[in-house]
PDB file of C-alpha atoms in Angstrom:
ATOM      1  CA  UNK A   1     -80.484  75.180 156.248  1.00  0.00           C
ATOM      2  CA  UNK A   2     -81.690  77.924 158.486  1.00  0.00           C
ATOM      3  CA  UNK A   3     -81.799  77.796 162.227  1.00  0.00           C
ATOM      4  CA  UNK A   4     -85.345  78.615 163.202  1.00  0.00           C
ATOM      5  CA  UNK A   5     -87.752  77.427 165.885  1.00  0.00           C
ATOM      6  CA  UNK A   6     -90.703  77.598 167.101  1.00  0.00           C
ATOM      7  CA  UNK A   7     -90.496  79.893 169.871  1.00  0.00           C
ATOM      8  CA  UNK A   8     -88.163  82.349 167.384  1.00  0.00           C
ATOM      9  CA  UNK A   9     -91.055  82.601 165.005  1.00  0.00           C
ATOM     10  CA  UNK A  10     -93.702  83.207 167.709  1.00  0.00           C
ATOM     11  CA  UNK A  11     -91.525  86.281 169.428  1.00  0.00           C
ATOM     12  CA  UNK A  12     -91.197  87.428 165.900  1.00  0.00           C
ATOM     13  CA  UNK A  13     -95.170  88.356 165.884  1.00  0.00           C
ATOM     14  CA  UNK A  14     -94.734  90.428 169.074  1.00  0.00           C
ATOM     15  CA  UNK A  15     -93.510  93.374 167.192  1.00  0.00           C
ATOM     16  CA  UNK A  16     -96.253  93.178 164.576  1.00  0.00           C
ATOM     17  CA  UNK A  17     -99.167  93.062 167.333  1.00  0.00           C
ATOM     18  CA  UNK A  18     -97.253  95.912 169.063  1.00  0.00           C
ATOM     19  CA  UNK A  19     -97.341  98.126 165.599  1.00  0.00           C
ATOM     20  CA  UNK A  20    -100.332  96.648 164.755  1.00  0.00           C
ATOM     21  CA  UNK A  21    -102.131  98.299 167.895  1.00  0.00           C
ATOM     22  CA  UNK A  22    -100.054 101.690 167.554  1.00  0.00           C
ATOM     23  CA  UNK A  23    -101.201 101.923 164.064  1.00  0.00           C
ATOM     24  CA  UNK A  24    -105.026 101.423 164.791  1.00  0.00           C
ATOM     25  CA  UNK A  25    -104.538 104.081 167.454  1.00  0.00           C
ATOM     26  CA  UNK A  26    -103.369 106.541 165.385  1.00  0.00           C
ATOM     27  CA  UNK A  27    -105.944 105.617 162.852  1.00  0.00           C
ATOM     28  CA  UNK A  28    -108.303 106.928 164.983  1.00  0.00           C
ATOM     29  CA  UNK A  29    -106.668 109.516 166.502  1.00  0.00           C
ATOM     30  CA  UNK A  30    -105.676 111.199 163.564  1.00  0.00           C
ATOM     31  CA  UNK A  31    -108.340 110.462 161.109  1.00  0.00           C
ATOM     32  CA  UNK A  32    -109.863 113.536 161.129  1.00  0.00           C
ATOM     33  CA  UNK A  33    -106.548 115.656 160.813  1.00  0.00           C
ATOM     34  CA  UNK A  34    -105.233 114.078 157.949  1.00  0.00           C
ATOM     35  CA  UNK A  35    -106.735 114.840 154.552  1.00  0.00           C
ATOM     36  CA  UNK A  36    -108.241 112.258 152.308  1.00  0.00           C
ATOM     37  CA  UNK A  37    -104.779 111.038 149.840  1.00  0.00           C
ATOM     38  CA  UNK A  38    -103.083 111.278 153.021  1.00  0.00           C
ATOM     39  CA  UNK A  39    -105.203 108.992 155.354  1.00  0.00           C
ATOM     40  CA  UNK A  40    -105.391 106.523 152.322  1.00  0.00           C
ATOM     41  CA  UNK A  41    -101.498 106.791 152.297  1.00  0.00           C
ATOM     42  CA  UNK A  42    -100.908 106.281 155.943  1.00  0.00           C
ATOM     43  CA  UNK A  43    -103.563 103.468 156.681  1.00  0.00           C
ATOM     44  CA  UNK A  44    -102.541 101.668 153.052  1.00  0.00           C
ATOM     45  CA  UNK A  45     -98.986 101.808 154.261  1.00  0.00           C
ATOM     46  CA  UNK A  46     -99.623 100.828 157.908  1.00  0.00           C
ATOM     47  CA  UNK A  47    -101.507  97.567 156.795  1.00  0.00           C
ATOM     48  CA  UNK A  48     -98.609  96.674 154.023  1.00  0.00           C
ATOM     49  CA  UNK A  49     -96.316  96.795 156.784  1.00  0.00           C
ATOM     50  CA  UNK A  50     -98.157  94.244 159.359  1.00  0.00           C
ATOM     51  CA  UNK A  51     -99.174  92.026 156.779  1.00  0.00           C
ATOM     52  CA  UNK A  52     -95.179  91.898 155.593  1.00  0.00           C
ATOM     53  CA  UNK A  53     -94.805  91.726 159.403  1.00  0.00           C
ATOM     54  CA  UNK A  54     -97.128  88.767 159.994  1.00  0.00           C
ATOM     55  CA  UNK A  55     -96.183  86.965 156.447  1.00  0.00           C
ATOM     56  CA  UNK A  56     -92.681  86.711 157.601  1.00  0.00           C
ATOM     57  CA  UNK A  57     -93.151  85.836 161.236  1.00  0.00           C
ATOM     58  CA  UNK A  58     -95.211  82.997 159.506  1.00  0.00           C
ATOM     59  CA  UNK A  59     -92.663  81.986 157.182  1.00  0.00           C
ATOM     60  CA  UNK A  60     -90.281  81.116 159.910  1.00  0.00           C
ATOM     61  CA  UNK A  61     -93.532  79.616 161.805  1.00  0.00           C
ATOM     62  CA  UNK A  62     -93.941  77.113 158.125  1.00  0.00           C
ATOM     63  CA  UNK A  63     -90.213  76.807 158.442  1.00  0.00           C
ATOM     64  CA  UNK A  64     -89.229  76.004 161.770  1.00  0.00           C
ATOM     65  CA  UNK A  65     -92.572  73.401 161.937  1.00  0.00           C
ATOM     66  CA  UNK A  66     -91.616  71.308 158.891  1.00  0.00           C
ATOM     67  CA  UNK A  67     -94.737  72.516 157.361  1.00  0.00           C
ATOM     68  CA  UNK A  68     -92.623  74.107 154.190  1.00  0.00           C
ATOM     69  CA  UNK A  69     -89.840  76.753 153.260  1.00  0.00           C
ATOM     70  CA  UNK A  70     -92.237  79.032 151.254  1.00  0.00           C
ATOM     71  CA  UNK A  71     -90.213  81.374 149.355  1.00  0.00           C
ATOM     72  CA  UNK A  72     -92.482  83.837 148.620  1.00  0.00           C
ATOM     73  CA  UNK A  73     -93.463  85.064 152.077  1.00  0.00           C
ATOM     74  CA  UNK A  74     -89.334  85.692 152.928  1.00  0.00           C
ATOM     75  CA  UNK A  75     -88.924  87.718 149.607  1.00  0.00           C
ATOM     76  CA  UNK A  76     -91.441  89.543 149.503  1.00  0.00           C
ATOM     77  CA  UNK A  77     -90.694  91.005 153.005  1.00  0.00           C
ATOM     78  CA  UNK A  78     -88.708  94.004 152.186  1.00  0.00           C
ATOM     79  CA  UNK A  79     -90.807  95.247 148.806  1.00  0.00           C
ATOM     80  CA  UNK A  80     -94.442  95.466 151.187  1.00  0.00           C
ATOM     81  CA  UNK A  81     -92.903  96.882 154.226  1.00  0.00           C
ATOM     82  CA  UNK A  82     -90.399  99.288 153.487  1.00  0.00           C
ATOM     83  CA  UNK A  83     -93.200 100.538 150.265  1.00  0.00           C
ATOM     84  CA  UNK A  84     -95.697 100.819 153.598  1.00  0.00           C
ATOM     85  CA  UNK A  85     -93.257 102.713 155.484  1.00  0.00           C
ATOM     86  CA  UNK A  86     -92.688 105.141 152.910  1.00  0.00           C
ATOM     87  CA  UNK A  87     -96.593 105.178 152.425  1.00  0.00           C
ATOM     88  CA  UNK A  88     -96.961 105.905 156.240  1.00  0.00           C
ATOM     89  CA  UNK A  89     -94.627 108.594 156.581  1.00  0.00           C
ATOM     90  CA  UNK A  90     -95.938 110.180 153.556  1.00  0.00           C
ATOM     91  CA  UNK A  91     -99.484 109.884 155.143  1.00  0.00           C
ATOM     92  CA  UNK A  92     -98.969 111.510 158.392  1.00  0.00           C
ATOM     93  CA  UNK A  93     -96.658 113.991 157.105  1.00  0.00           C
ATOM     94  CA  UNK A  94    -100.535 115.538 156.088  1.00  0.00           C
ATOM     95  CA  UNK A  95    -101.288 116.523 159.738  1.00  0.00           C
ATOM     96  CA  UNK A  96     -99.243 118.969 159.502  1.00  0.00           C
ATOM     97  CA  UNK A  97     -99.961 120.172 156.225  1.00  0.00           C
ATOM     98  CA  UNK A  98    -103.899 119.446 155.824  1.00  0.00           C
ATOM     99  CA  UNK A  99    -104.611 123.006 155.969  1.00  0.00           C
ATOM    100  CA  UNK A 100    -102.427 123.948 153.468  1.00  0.00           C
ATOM    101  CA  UNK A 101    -102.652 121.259 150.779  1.00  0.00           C
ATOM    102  CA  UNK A 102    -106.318 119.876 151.691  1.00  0.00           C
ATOM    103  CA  UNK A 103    -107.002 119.234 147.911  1.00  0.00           C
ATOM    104  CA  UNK A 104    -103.194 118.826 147.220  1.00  0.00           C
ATOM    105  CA  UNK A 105    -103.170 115.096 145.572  1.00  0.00           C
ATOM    106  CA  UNK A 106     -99.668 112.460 145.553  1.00  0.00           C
ATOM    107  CA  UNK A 107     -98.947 111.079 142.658  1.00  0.00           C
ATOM    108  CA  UNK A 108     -96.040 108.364 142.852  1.00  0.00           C
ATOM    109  CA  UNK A 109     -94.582 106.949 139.817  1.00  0.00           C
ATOM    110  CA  UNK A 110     -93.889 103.270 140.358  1.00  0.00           C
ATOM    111  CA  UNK A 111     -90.266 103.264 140.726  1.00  0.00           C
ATOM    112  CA  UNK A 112     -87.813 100.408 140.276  1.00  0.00           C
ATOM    113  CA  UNK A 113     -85.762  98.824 142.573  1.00  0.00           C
ATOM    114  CA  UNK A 114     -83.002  96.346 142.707  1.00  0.00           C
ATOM    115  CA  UNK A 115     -81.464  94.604 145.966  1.00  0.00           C
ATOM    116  CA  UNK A 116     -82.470  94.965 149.651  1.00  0.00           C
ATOM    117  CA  UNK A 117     -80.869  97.884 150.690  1.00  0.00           C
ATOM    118  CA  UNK A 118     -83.110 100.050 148.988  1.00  0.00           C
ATOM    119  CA  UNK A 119     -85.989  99.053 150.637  1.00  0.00           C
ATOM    120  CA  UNK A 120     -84.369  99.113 153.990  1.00  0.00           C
ATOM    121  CA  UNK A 121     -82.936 103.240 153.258  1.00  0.00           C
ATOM    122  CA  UNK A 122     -86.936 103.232 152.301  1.00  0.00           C
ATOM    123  CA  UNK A 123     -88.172 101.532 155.641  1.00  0.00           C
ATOM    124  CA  UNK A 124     -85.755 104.159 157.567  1.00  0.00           C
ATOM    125  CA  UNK A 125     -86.956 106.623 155.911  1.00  0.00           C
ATOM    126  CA  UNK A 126     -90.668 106.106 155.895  1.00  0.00           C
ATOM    127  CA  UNK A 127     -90.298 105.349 159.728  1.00  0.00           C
ATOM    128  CA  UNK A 128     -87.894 108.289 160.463  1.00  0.00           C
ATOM    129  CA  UNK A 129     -90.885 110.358 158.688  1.00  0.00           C
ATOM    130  CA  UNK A 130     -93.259 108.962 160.854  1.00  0.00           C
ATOM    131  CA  UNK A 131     -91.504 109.323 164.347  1.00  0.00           C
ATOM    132  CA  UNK A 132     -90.502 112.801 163.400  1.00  0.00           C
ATOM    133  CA  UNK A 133     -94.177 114.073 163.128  1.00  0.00           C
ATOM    134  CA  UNK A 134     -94.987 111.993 166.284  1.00  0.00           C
ATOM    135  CA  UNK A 135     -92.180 113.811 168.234  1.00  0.00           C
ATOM    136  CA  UNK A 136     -93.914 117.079 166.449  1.00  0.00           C
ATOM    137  CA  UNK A 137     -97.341 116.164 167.920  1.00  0.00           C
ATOM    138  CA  UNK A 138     -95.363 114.700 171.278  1.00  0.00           C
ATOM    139  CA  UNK A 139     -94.476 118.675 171.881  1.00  0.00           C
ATOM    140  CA  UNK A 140     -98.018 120.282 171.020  1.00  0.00           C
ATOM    141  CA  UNK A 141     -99.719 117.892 173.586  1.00  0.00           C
ATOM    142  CA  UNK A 142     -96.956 119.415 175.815  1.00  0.00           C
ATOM    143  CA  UNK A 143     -95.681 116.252 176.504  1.00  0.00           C
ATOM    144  CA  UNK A 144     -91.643 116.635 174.492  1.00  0.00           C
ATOM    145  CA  UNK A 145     -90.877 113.817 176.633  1.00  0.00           C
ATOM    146  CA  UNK A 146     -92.152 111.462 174.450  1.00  0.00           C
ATOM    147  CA  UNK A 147     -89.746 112.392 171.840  1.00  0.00           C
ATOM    148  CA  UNK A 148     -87.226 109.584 173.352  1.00  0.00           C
ATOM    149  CA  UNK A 149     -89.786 106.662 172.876  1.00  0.00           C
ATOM    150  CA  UNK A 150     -90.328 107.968 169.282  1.00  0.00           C
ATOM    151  CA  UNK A 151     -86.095 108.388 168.969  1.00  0.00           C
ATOM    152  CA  UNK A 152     -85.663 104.457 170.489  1.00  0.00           C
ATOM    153  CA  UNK A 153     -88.343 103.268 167.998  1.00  0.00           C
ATOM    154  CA  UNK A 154     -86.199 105.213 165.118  1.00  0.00           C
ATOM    155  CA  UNK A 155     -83.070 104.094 166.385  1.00  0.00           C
ATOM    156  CA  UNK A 156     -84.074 100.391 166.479  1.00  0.00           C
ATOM    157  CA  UNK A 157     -85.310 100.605 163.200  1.00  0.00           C
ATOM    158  CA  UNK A 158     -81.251 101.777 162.203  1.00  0.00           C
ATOM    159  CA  UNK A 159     -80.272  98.905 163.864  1.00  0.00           C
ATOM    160  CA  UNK A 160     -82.612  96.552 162.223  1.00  0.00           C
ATOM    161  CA  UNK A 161     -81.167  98.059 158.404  1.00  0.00           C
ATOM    162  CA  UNK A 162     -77.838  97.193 159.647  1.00  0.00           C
ATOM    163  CA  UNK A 163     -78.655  93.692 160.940  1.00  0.00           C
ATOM    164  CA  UNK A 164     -80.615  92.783 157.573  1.00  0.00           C
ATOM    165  CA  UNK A 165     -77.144  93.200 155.653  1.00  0.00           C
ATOM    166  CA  UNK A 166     -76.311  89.702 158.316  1.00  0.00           C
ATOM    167  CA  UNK A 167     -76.867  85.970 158.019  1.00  0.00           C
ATOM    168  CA  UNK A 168     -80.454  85.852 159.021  1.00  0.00           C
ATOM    169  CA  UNK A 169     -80.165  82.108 158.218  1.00  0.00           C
ATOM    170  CA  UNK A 170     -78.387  81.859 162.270  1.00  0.00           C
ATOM    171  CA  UNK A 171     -80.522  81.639 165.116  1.00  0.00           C
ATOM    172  CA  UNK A 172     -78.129  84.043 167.369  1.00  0.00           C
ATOM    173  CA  UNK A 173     -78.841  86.861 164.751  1.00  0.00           C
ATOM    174  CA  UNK A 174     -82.941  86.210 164.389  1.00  0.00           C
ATOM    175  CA  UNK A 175     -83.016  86.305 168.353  1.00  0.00           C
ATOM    176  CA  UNK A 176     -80.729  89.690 168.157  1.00  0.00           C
ATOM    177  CA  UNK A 177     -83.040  91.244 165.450  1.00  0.00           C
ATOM    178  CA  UNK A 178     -86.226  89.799 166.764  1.00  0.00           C
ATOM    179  CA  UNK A 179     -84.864  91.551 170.463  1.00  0.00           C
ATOM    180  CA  UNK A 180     -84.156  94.969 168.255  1.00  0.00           C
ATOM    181  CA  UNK A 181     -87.454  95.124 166.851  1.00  0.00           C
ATOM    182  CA  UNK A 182     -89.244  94.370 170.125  1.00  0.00           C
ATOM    183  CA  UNK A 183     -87.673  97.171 171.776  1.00  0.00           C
ATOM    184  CA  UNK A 184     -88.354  99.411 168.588  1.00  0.00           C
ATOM    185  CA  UNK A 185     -91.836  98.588 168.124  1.00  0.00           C
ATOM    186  CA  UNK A 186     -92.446  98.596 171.665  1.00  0.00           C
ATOM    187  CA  UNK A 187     -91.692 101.715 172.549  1.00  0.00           C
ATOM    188  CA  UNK A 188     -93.854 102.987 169.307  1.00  0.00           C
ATOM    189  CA  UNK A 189     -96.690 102.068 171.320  1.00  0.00           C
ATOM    190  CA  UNK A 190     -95.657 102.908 174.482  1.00  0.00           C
ATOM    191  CA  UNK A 191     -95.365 106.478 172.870  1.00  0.00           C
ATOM    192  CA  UNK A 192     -98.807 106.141 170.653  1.00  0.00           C
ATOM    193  CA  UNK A 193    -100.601 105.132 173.694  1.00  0.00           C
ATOM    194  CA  UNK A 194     -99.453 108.169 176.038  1.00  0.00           C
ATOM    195  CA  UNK A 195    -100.147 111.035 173.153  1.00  0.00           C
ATOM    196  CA  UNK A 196    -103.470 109.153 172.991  1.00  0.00           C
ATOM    197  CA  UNK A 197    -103.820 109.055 176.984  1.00  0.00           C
ATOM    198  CA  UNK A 198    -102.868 113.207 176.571  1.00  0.00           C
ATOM    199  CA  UNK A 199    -105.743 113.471 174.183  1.00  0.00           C
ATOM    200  CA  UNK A 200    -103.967 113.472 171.150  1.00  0.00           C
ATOM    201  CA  UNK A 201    -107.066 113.436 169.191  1.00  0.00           C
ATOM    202  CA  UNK A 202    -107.907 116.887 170.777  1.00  0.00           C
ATOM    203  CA  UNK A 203    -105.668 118.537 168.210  1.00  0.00           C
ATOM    204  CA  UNK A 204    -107.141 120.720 165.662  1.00  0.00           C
ATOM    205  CA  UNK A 205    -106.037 119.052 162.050  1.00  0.00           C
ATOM    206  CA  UNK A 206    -103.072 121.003 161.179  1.00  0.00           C
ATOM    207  CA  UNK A 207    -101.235 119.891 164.750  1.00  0.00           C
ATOM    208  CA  UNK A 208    -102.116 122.843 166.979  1.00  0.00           C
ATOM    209  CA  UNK A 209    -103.452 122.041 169.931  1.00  0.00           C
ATOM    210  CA  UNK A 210    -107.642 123.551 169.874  1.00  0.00           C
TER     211      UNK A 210
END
């Protein structure tokens, strides 16, 4: 028996609108400085990880409303997300390389994996990709400031690999990881929104400011 509610499953979507909205952002911020694999890379991986996002925050929803305990949104979580993370930080990793490997093309053998804490050492990963090249771009808009919104979202997302090895099925540790990934995703935005306020999509496509 797991202790969800409502209002647990409801905060749990906060996080996902918050990415959500950074994501689209960048989308269009960056589109242009991103070669073609890697745009399809980053906006392939950034939906896989709201969906997983928004299919979990509605399991709970099904759960906690007496609707159902469907399975198959809870497991396959980890798999989508931490897959899109690793295809997101692979995708924006091209901003700083478009000039260099414009024609350059990915080509990722299916790998296969076995327990959860592979996909969250992917998710980390992905994510750590992705707020490192932010904190790049945070210092050629000449605002290196940012870098500690970007370092909270990566830190959060550490804490949120360490709280998946707990008892998710207790309310105390949702509200804890739900609080965690608030923060994280929160300050994501918070730091996509101000590179886009300091014209982030100024830049010329390799990162350097025009």
């Amino acid at each position: 028996m797991k202790d969800f509610t409502v209002s647990m499953a409801l905060v749990d979507y906060i996080p996902v609108i918050c990415f959500a909205i950074a994501s689209f952002i960048l989308m269009m911020d960056l589109y242009d400085k991103m070669s073609k694999w890697g745009f399809a890379c980053f906006s392939s991986g950034v939906v896989n990880i709201t969906i997983a996002g928004a299919l979990k925050a509605t399991y709970k929803l099904l759960y906690a409303s007496g609707v159902c305990d469907f399975e198959a949104l809870n497991a396959m979580f980890f798999p989508v997300q931490s897959i899109g993370f690793l295809l997101g930080g692979i995708g924006i990793l091209s901003v700083l390389l478009k000039n260099k490997s414009e024609n350059a093309f990915l080509a990722v053998a299916p790998p296969v994996f076995r327990g959860t804490f592979v996909f969250v050492g992917i998710m980390v990963l992905g994510l750590g990709i992705m707020d490192t090249v932010l904190s790049i771009l945070s210092v050629k808009t000449k605002k290196p400031a940012l870098i500690v919104l970007f370092s909270l979202s990566f830190v959060c997302s550490l804490c949120m690999g360490y709280l998946s090895s707990k008892d998710f099925a207790e309310a105390a540790m949702n509200w804890i990881a739900e609080g965690v990934n608030v923060v994280g995703q929160g300050a994501f935005l918070g730091g996509v929104l101000l590179l886009h306020k300091n014209r982030l999509f100024d830049l010329a496509p390799n990162g350097i400011e025009k």
